[in-house]
Structure formats: structure tokens, C-alpha cells
Coordinates of C-alpha atoms in Angstrom, one line a residue:
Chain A
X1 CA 17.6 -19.7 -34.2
X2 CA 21.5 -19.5 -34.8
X3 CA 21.4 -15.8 -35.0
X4 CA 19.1 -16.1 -31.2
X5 CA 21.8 -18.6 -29.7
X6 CA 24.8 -16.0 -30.8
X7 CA 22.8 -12.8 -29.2
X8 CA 22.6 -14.8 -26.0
X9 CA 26.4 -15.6 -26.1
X10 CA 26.7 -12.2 -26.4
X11 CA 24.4 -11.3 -24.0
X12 CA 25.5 -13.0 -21.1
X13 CA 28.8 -14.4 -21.4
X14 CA 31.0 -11.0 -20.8
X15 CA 29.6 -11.6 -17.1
X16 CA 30.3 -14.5 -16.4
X17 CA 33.9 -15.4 -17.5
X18 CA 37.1 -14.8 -15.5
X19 CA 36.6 -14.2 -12.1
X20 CA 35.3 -17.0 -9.7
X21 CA 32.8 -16.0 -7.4
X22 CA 34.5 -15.2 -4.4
X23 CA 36.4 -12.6 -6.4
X24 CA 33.1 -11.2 -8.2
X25 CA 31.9 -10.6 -4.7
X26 CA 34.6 -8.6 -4.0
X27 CA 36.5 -10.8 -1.5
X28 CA 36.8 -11.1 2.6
X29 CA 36.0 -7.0 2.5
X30 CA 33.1 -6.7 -0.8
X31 CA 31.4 -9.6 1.3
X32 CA 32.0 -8.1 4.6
X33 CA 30.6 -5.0 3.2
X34 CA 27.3 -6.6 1.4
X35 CA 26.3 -8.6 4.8
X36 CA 27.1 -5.3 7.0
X37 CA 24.5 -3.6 4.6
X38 CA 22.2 -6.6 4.7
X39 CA 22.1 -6.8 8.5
X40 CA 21.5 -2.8 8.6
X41 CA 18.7 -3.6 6.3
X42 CA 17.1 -6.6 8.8
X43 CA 17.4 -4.1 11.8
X44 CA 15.0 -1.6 10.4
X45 CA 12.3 -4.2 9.1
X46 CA 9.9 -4.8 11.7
X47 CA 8.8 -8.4 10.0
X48 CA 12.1 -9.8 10.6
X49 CA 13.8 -7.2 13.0
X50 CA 12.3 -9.6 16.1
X51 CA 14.9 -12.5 15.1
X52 CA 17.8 -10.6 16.0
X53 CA 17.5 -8.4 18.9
X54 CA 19.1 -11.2 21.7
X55 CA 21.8 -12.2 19.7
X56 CA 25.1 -10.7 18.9
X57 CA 25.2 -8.9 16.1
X58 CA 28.7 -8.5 15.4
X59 CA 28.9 -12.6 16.1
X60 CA 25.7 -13.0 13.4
X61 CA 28.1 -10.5 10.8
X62 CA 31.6 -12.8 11.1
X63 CA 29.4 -15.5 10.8
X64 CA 27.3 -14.9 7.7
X65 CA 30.5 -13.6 6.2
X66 CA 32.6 -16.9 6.8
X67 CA 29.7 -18.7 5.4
X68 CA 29.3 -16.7 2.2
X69 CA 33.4 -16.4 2.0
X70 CA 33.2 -20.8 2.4
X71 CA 30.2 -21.4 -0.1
X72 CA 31.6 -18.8 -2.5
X73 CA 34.9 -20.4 -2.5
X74 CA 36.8 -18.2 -0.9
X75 CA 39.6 -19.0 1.8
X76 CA 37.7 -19.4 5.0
X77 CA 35.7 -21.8 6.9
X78 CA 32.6 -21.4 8.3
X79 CA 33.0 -21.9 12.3
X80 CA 29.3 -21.9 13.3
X81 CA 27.1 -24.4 13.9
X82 CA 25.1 -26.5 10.9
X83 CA 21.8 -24.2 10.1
X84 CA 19.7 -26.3 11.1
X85 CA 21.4 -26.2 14.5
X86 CA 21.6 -22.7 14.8
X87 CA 17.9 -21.8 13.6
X88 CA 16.4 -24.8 15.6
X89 CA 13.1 -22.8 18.1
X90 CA 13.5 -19.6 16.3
X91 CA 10.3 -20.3 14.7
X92 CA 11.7 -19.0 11.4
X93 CA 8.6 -18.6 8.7
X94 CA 8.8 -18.6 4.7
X95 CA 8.0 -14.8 4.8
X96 CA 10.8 -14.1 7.4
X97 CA 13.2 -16.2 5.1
X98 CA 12.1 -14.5 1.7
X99 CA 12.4 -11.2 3.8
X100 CA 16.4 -11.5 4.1
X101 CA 16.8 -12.6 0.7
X102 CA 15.1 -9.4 -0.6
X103 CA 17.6 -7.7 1.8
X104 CA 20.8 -9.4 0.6
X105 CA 19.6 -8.9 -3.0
X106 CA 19.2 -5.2 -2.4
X107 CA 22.8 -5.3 -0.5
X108 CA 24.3 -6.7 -3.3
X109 CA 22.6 -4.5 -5.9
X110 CA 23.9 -1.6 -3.7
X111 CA 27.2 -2.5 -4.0
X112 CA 26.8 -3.4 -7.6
X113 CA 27.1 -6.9 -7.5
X114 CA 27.1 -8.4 -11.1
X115 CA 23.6 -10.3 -11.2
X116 CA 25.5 -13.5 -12.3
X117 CA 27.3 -13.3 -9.1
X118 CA 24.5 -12.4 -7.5
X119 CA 22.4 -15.1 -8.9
X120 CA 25.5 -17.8 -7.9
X121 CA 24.9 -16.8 -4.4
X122 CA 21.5 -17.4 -4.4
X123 CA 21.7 -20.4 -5.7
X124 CA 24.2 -21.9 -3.1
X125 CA 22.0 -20.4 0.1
X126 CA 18.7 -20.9 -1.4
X127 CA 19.1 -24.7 -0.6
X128 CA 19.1 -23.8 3.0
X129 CA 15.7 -23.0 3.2
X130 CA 14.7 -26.1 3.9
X131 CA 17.0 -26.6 7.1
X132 CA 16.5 -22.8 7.9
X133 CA 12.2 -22.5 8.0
X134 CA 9.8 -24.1 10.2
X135 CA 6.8 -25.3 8.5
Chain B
X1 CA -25.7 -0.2 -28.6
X2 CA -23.1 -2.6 -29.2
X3 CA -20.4 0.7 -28.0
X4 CA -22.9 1.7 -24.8
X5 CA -22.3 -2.3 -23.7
X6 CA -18.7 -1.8 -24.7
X7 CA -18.7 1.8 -22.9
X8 CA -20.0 0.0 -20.2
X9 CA -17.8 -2.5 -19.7
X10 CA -14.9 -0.6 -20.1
X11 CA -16.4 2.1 -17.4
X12 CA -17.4 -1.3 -15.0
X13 CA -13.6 -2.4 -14.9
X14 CA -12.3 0.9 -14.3
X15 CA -14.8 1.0 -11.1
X16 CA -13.4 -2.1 -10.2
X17 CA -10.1 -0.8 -10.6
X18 CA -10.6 2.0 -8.4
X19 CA -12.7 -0.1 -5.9
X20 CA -9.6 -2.5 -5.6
X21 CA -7.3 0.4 -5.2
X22 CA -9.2 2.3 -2.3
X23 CA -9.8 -1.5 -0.7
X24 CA -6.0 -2.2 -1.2
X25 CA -5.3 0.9 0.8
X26 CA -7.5 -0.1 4.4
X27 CA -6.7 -3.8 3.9
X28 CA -3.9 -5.2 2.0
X29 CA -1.6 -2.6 3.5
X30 CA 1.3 -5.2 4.4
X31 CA 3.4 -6.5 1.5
X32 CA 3.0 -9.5 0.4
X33 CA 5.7 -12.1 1.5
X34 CA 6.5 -13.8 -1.6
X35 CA 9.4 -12.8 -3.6
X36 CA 9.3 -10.5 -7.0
X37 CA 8.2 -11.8 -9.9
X38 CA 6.9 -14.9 -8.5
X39 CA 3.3 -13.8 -8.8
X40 CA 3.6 -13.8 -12.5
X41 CA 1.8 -11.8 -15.2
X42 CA -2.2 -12.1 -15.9
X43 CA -3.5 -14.6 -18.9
X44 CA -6.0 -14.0 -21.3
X45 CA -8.0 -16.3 -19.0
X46 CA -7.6 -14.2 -16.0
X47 CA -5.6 -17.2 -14.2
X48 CA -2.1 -15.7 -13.0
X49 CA 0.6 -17.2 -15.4
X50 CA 2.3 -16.0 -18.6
X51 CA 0.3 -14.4 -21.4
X52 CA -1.4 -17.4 -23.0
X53 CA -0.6 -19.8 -20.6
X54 CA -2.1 -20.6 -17.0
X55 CA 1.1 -21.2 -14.4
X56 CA 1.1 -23.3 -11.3
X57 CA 2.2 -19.8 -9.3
X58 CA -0.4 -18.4 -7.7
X59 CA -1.4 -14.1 -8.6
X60 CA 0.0 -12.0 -6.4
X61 CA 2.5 -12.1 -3.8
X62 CA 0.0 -13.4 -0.7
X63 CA 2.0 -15.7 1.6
X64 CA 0.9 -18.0 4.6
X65 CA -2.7 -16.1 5.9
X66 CA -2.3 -13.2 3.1
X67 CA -4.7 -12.2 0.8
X68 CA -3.9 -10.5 -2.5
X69 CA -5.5 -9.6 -5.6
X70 CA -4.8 -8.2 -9.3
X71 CA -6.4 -6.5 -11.4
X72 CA -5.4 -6.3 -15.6
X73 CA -6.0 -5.1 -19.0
X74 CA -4.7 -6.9 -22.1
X75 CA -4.8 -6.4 -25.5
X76 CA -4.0 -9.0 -28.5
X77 CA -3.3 -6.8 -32.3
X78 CA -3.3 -9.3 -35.1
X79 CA -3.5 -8.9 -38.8
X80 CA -7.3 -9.1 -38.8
X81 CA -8.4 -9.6 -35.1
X82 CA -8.5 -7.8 -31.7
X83 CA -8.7 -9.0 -28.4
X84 CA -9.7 -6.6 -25.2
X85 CA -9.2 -8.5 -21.9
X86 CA -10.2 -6.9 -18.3
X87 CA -9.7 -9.4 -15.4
X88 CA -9.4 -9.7 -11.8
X89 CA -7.7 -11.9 -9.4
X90 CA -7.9 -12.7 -5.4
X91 CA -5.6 -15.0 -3.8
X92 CA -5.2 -16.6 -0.7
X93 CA -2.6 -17.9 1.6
X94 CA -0.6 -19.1 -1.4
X95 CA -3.4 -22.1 -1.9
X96 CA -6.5 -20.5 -3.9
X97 CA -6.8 -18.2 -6.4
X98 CA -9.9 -16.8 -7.8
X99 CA -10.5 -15.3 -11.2
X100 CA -12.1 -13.5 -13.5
X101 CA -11.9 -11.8 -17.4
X102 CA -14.4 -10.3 -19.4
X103 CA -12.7 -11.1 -23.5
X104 CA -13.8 -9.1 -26.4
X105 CA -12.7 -10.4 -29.9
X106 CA -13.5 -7.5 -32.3
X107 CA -13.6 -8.9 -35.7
X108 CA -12.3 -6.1 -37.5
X109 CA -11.4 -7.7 -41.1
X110 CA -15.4 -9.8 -41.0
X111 CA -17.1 -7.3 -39.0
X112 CA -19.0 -7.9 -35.9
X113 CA -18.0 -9.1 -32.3
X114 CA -17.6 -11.6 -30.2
X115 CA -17.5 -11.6 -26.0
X116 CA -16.8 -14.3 -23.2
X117 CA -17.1 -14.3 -19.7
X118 CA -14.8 -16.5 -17.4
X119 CA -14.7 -17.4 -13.9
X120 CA -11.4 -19.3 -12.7
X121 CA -9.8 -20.9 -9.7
X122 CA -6.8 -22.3 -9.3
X123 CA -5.8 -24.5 -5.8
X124 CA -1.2 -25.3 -5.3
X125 CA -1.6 -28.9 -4.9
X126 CA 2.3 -29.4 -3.4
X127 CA 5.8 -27.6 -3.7
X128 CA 7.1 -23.5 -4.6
X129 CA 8.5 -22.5 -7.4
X130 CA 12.0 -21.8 -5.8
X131 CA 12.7 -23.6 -2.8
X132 CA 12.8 -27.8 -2.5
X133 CA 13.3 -30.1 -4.7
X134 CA 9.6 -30.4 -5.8
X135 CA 8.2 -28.3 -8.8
X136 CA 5.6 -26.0 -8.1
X137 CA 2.5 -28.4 -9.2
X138 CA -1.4 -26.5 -9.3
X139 CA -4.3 -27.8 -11.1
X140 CA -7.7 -25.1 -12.1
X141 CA -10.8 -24.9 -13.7
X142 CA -12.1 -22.1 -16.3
X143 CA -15.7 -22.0 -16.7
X144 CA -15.9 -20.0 -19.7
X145 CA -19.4 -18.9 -21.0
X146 CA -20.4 -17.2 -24.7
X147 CA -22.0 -14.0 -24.2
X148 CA -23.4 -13.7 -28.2
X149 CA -23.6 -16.8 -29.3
X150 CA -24.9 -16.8 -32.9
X151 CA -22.1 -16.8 -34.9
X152 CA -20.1 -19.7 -32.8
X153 CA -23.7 -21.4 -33.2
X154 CA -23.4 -20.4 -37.2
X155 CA -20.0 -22.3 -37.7
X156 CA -20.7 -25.7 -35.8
X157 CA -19.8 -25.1 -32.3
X158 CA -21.9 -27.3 -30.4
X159 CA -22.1 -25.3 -27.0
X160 CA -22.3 -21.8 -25.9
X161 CA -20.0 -22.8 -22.5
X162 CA -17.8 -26.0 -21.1
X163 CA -15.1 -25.9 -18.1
X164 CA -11.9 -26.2 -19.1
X165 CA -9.4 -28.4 -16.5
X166 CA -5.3 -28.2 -16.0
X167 CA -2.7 -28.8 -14.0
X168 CA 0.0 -27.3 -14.5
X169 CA 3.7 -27.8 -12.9
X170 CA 6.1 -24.5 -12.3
X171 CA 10.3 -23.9 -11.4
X172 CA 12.6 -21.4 -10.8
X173 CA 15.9 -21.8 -11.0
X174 CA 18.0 -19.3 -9.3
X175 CA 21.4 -19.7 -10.4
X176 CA 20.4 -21.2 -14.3
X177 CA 21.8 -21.4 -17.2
X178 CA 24.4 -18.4 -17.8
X179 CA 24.0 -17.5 -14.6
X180 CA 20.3 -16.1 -15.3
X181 CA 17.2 -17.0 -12.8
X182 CA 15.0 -19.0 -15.1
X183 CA 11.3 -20.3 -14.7
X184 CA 9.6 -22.9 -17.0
X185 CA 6.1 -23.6 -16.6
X186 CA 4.4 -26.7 -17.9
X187 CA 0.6 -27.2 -18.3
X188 CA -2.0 -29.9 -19.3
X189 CA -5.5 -28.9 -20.0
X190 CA -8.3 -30.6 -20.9
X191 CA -10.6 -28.6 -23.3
X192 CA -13.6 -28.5 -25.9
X193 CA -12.8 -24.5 -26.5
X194 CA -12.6 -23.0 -30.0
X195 CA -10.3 -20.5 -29.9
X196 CA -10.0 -20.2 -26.1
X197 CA -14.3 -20.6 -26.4
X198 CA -15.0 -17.4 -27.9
X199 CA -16.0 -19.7 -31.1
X200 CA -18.0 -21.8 -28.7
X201 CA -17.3 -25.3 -27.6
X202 CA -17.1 -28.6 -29.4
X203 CA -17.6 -28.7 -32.8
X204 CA -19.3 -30.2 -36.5
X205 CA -16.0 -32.0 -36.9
X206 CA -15.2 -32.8 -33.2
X207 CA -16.9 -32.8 -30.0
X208 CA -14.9 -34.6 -27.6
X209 CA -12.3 -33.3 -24.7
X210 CA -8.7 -32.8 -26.4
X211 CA -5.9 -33.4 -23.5
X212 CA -3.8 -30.0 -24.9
X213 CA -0.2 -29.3 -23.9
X214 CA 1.1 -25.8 -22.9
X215 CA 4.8 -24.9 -22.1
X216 CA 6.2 -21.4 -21.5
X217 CA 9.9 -20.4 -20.5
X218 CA 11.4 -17.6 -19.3
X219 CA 14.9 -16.0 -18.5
X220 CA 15.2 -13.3 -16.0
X221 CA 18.2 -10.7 -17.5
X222 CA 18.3 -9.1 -14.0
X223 CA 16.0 -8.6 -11.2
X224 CA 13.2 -6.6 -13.3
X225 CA 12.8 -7.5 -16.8
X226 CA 12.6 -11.1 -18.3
X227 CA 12.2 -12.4 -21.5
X228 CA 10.9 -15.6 -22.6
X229 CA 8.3 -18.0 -25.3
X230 CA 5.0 -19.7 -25.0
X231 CA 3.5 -22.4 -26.6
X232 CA 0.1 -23.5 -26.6
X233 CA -1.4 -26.2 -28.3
X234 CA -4.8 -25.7 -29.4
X235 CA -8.2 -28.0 -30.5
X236 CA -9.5 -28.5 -34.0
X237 CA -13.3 -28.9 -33.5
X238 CA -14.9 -26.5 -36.6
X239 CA -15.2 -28.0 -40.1
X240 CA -15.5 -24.3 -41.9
X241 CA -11.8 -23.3 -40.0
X242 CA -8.6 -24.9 -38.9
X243 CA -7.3 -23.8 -35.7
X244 CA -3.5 -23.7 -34.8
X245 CA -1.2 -23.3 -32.1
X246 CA -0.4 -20.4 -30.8
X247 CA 3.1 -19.0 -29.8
X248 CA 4.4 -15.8 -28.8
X249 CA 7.8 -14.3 -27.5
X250 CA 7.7 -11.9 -25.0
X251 CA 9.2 -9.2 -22.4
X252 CA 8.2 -9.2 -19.1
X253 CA 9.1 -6.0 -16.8
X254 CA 8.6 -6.0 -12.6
X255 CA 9.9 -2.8 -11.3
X256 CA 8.0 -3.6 -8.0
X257 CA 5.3 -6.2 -6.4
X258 CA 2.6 -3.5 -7.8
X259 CA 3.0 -3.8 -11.1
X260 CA 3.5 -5.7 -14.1
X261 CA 3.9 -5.3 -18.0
X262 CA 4.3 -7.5 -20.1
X263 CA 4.8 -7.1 -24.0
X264 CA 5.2 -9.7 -26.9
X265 CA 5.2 -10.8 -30.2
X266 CA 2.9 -13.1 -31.2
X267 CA 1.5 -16.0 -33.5
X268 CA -1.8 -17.3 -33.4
X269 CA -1.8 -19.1 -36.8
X270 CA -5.1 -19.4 -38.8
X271 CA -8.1 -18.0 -37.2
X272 CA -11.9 -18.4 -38.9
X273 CA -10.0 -19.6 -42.1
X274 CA -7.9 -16.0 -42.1
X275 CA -3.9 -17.4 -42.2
X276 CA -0.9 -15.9 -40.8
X277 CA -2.6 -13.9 -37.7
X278 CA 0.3 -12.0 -36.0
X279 CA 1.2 -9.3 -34.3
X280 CA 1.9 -8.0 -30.6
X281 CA 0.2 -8.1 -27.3
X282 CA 0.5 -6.0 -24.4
X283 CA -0.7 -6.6 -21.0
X284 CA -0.4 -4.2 -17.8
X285 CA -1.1 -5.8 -14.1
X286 CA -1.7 -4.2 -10.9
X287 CA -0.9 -6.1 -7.7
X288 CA -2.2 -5.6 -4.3

């Protein structure tokens, strides 16, 4: 049992010391980068693709960015509206909202993202789901 | 004879297997919706779940209006026992799931073996796994049924097949302990089966329902490969054997919503008065 409890110390601590999440995201640019790779992702995914073809892309990529650079505790704050606001009529299913979480999580494995950090993020948008889908 | 039924059987699933695929292909072309991993392995029960215990989380990755199915092969090595499992799964919309797994125990030490059928569904009563507040909570039935039914007969079980009943209660979470995704799964089940019914059910020294708790964890070391333990508490109907838990430790690999293997270490106590049965279990599950 002790000998268990030391391997997982080992295991998983090197990741997740020193750096706070923003940093382990790579900052404003590692962020900007992951969400620009994300968005490229959406845009070729014909479930999803639908959602974003009236809006303004560029607007959609500060946006996600300043909320990600906000949650992860970075020095920025989010300007757009609450997401329940700014999802309300888009008819926005469980599928289409598991569909851009497989697309950030391959953005981030792209850019080699530690899976700790990875997994922090998740945790602090996952939460919107419920504001986010329509049942 | 016994190896044409077994030739048989093993020839049947592989039809299946093939049947699935070709169907898969014209029908089941779209992904499923749900994210990786969250369909789970394949039981020795043919419910979707861990390896010896039945999850809420439905087989497959079927979302709202999908169907999905699996199909798997398992195999259980211990000191003086062998288990052969072939099942099958179809899902629904996230709500339903349908089962079934053909078990072979080959008594290899005593000689002889023994073979059980069981059909399973499974209905998500309220919540998901990962999103709300809510656990995942599912409850099933397993209508298992002895196919040679002698020896079970020969050591005091008092029926050749009994429905099992559980409910079981699944959650993720994301962002766990050391920063891992983790998923524990905890399951209540009603049962008269000896040694998951291939011993029959009831017995000379009990013959009532046992309420029977279950509990599996599981830490996901990135997106693919998890590792994690079981429990599962079992009955003590038969007079001429005590029957223990069973535990195991495992390793879990999803390189893709198609597949599945699973591998562990296992400990399924004292079975027909032979002590110390260990040894490992592999389990390999295709997803459509």
C-alpha cells in the first residue's frame, strides 16, 4: 500500500508542481494558439460546423481566449456576455457540446499540453455545460 | 462432442462478430457522440462496466437517437479455473442497453465444464457521468440461466436460473485528484448466484436474495490508458464450498471509440473449496 501511495507521488506529481495553469497553457499566445487550432478543427466538422458560420470568427477566437486566459487565471477579463446569454436559441445539443471538447482536447494534445493542465481546463469549462446545452 | 459445442460456439460468436462489423458499416456509420472512454469496458456479464462489475454508463458511445453496439471476448486464468466469455451489446439513445454473454468455466484442476447463458438490460434512470451535479445512476436485470446443470445440482444449488437486480451509480471527475480524470462506479445487486450462477442459484446452506455491494475505481493517466481496482462482494449459499469476494487491479487502454482492452490482475478467493484462485484476465471490446 505504502510502496502504491509513493509510485503515485511519483507518478504524477513532476506535472503538476510549479507552474499555475495559465503559465502551463503557455500564456495569452500558447492559449491563443490552442483555441485558433480548436476553431480550425470546428470549421471542418460538419456536426458542429452549422453553429458558426453567421458569426464572427475572429470575435468567437478573442473571446474564447479571454475566457480561458480569465478561468485559467491569467491576466485578462472575459468581455462577452454570460454563456448562457450568448448560447440562448442556438439550439446547442450534448453531442455538439461533447463535439468541441474532443476538439480542444485534440488542440491541446497538438500543442502538447501537459494532461494535468489539460485536465484543469476541463474541469473549469465542463461546469458550463449546463448553461451552454439545450435539453 | 463437448469441443464440436465449444467449436461451435466459438465459430457462432465470430459470425456474429463479422455480422456486427458488415452491419456497423451500412448503419452505424456516424460516431457516436459521447465522449472516449465513457462507454466503458464489457463485464463478465455482458453489461457495459468494468471487468467484474456492472457500471451505470451505458456500452458504447450512442447519444440522443443513436444506436450502438459491442461486441467482446474475455478470458479469466486462475490457478485451477478458466473462464471464456463472448458477449454482445446494443444501446440506445443513451437510455437502454441490451446484453448478452455466453460464460464457459473449464474446470481444468477437477475436470469437466461448466456454461451459462445471460441476457441483460440496463435502463439510465437520471444524470451523466461528467456533466451536473448528479451521479450517473442506472439500475439492470441479468437473467442468467445454467446450460449443464448437474454438477451445480450435485453441490446444493437449488436452481438452474434466477434474475439478478442492481442499480448502480457512476462519476467522472475531470480535473481529480493529481490532476487525473477519475471515474468511480458504485453498484447494489440483489442476487441468489453461486459464483456469478455458473454453480447455480440458492443453495443447501442458503436460499434467500443477498443485497451484494460492488465498487470499482479508476484513474485515467492520460487520454487512453487507465488504471484502476474492483471489488465485488459475493453470496455464500453452498455448504461443500465457501465463496469469497472477488478483486482485481487492472489496466484499461482506449486508443479510439472502436476499441477497448482491458487487462488485470486478479483475486477471486476460494472457488469449489480450491483456495487462493489468482491470476490475470484479459478482455478485448469492439465498439460500433
Amino acid at each position: 500500500m505504502r510502496i502504491g501511495v509513493l509510485l503515485a507521488v511519483l507518478l504524477f506529481t513532476p506535472l503538476s508542481i510549479a507552474q499555475n495553469l495559465y503559465q502551463q497553457l503557455g500564456e495569452k499566445e500558447g492559449i491563443e494558439t490552442v483555441v485558433e487550432e480548436m476553431l480550425y478543427r470546428v470549421g471542418g466538422d460538419d456536426r458542429i460546423a452549422h453553429h458558426f458560420t453567421d458569426v464572427d470568427i475572429m470575435r468567437v477566437h478573442k473571446l474564447i481566449s479571454e475566457q480561458i486566459c480569465d478561468v485559467s487565471g491569467g491576466p485578462c477579463d472575459y468581455s462577452g456576455d454570460d454563456m448562457k446569454t450568448s448560447h440562448r436559441n442556438m439550439g446547442v445539443t450534448n453531442a455538439d457540446f461533447n463535439a468541441l471538447v474532443e476538439h480542444l482536447i485534440a488542440a491541446m494534445e497538438k500543442h502538447d499540453i501537459p494532461v494535468s493542465a489539460q485536465n484543469q481546463l476541463l474541469g473549469l469549462l465542463a461546469p458550463m455545460h449546463g448553461d451552454i446545452v439545450e435539453n | 462432442m463437448k469441443m464440436n459445442i465449444r467449436d461451435s460456439l466459438v465459430y457462432g460468436s465470430h459470425s456474429i462478430l463479422a455480422g456486427v462489423l458488415l452491419f456497423s458499416s451500412a448503419t452505424f456509420a456516424d460516431q457516436g457522440t459521447r465522449l472516449l472512454a465513457t462507454g466503458g469496458a464489457s463485464t463478465l456479464e455482458g453489461a457495459g462496466g468494468g471487468g467484474i462489475v456492472p457500471w451505470a454508463t451505458l456500452s458504447s458511445y450512442a447519444g440522443k437517437g443513436q444506436f450502438g453496439a459491442t461486441v467482446n471476448l474475455s478470458e479469466v486464468a486462475v490457478d485451477d479455473f478458466r473462464l471464456s466469455v463472448q458477449g454482445a451489446s446494443v444501446s440506445w439513445n443513451n437510455r437502454i442497453e441490451l446484453s448478452y454473454a455466453e460464460q464457459t468455466f473449464d474446470l481444468s484442476t477437477i475436470g469437466g465444464e461448466l456454461s451459462q447463458s445471460i441476457l441483460g438490460a440496463k435502463v439510465r434512470l437520471a444524470g451523466d457521468l461528467i456533466y451536473g451535479d448528479l451521479p450517473q445512476i442506472s439500475v439492470g436485470a441479468q437473467h442468467k440461466k445454467n446450460n449443464d446443470y448437474a454438477l451445480p445440482s450435485a453441490v446444493g444449488s437449488q436452481d438452474d436460473s434466477s434474475v439478478d437486480w442492481y442499480v448502480s451509480a457512476a462519476k467522472a471527475w475531470l480535473d481529480g485528484p493529481f490532476h487525473r480524470t477519475w471515474v468511480a462506479n458504485l453498484t447494489l445487486r440483489s442476487s441468489k448466484a453461486n459464483q456469478l450462477g455458473l454453480l447455480g442459484f440458492g443453495g443447501d446452506k442458503e436460499n434467500s436474495r443477498d443485497w451484494l455491494t460492488e465498487a470499482s475505481v479508476a484513474a485515467f493517466l492520460n487520454r487512453y490508458w487507465a488504471v484502476g481496482i474492483e471489488y465485488r462482494q459475493k453470496p455464500d449459499n453452498l455448504n461443500f464450498a465457501e465463496e469469497q469476494d472477488w478483486k482485481d487491479l487492472f489496466v484499461a487502454y482506449f486508443p479510439n471509440k472502436h476499441v477497448s482492452v482491458v487487462g488485470a490482475y486478479t483475486d477471486l478467493g476460494s472457488i469449489a473449496g480450491l483456495d487462493d484462485q489468482t491470476g490475470w484476465y484479459l478482455s478485448v471490446q469492439a465498439a460500433f
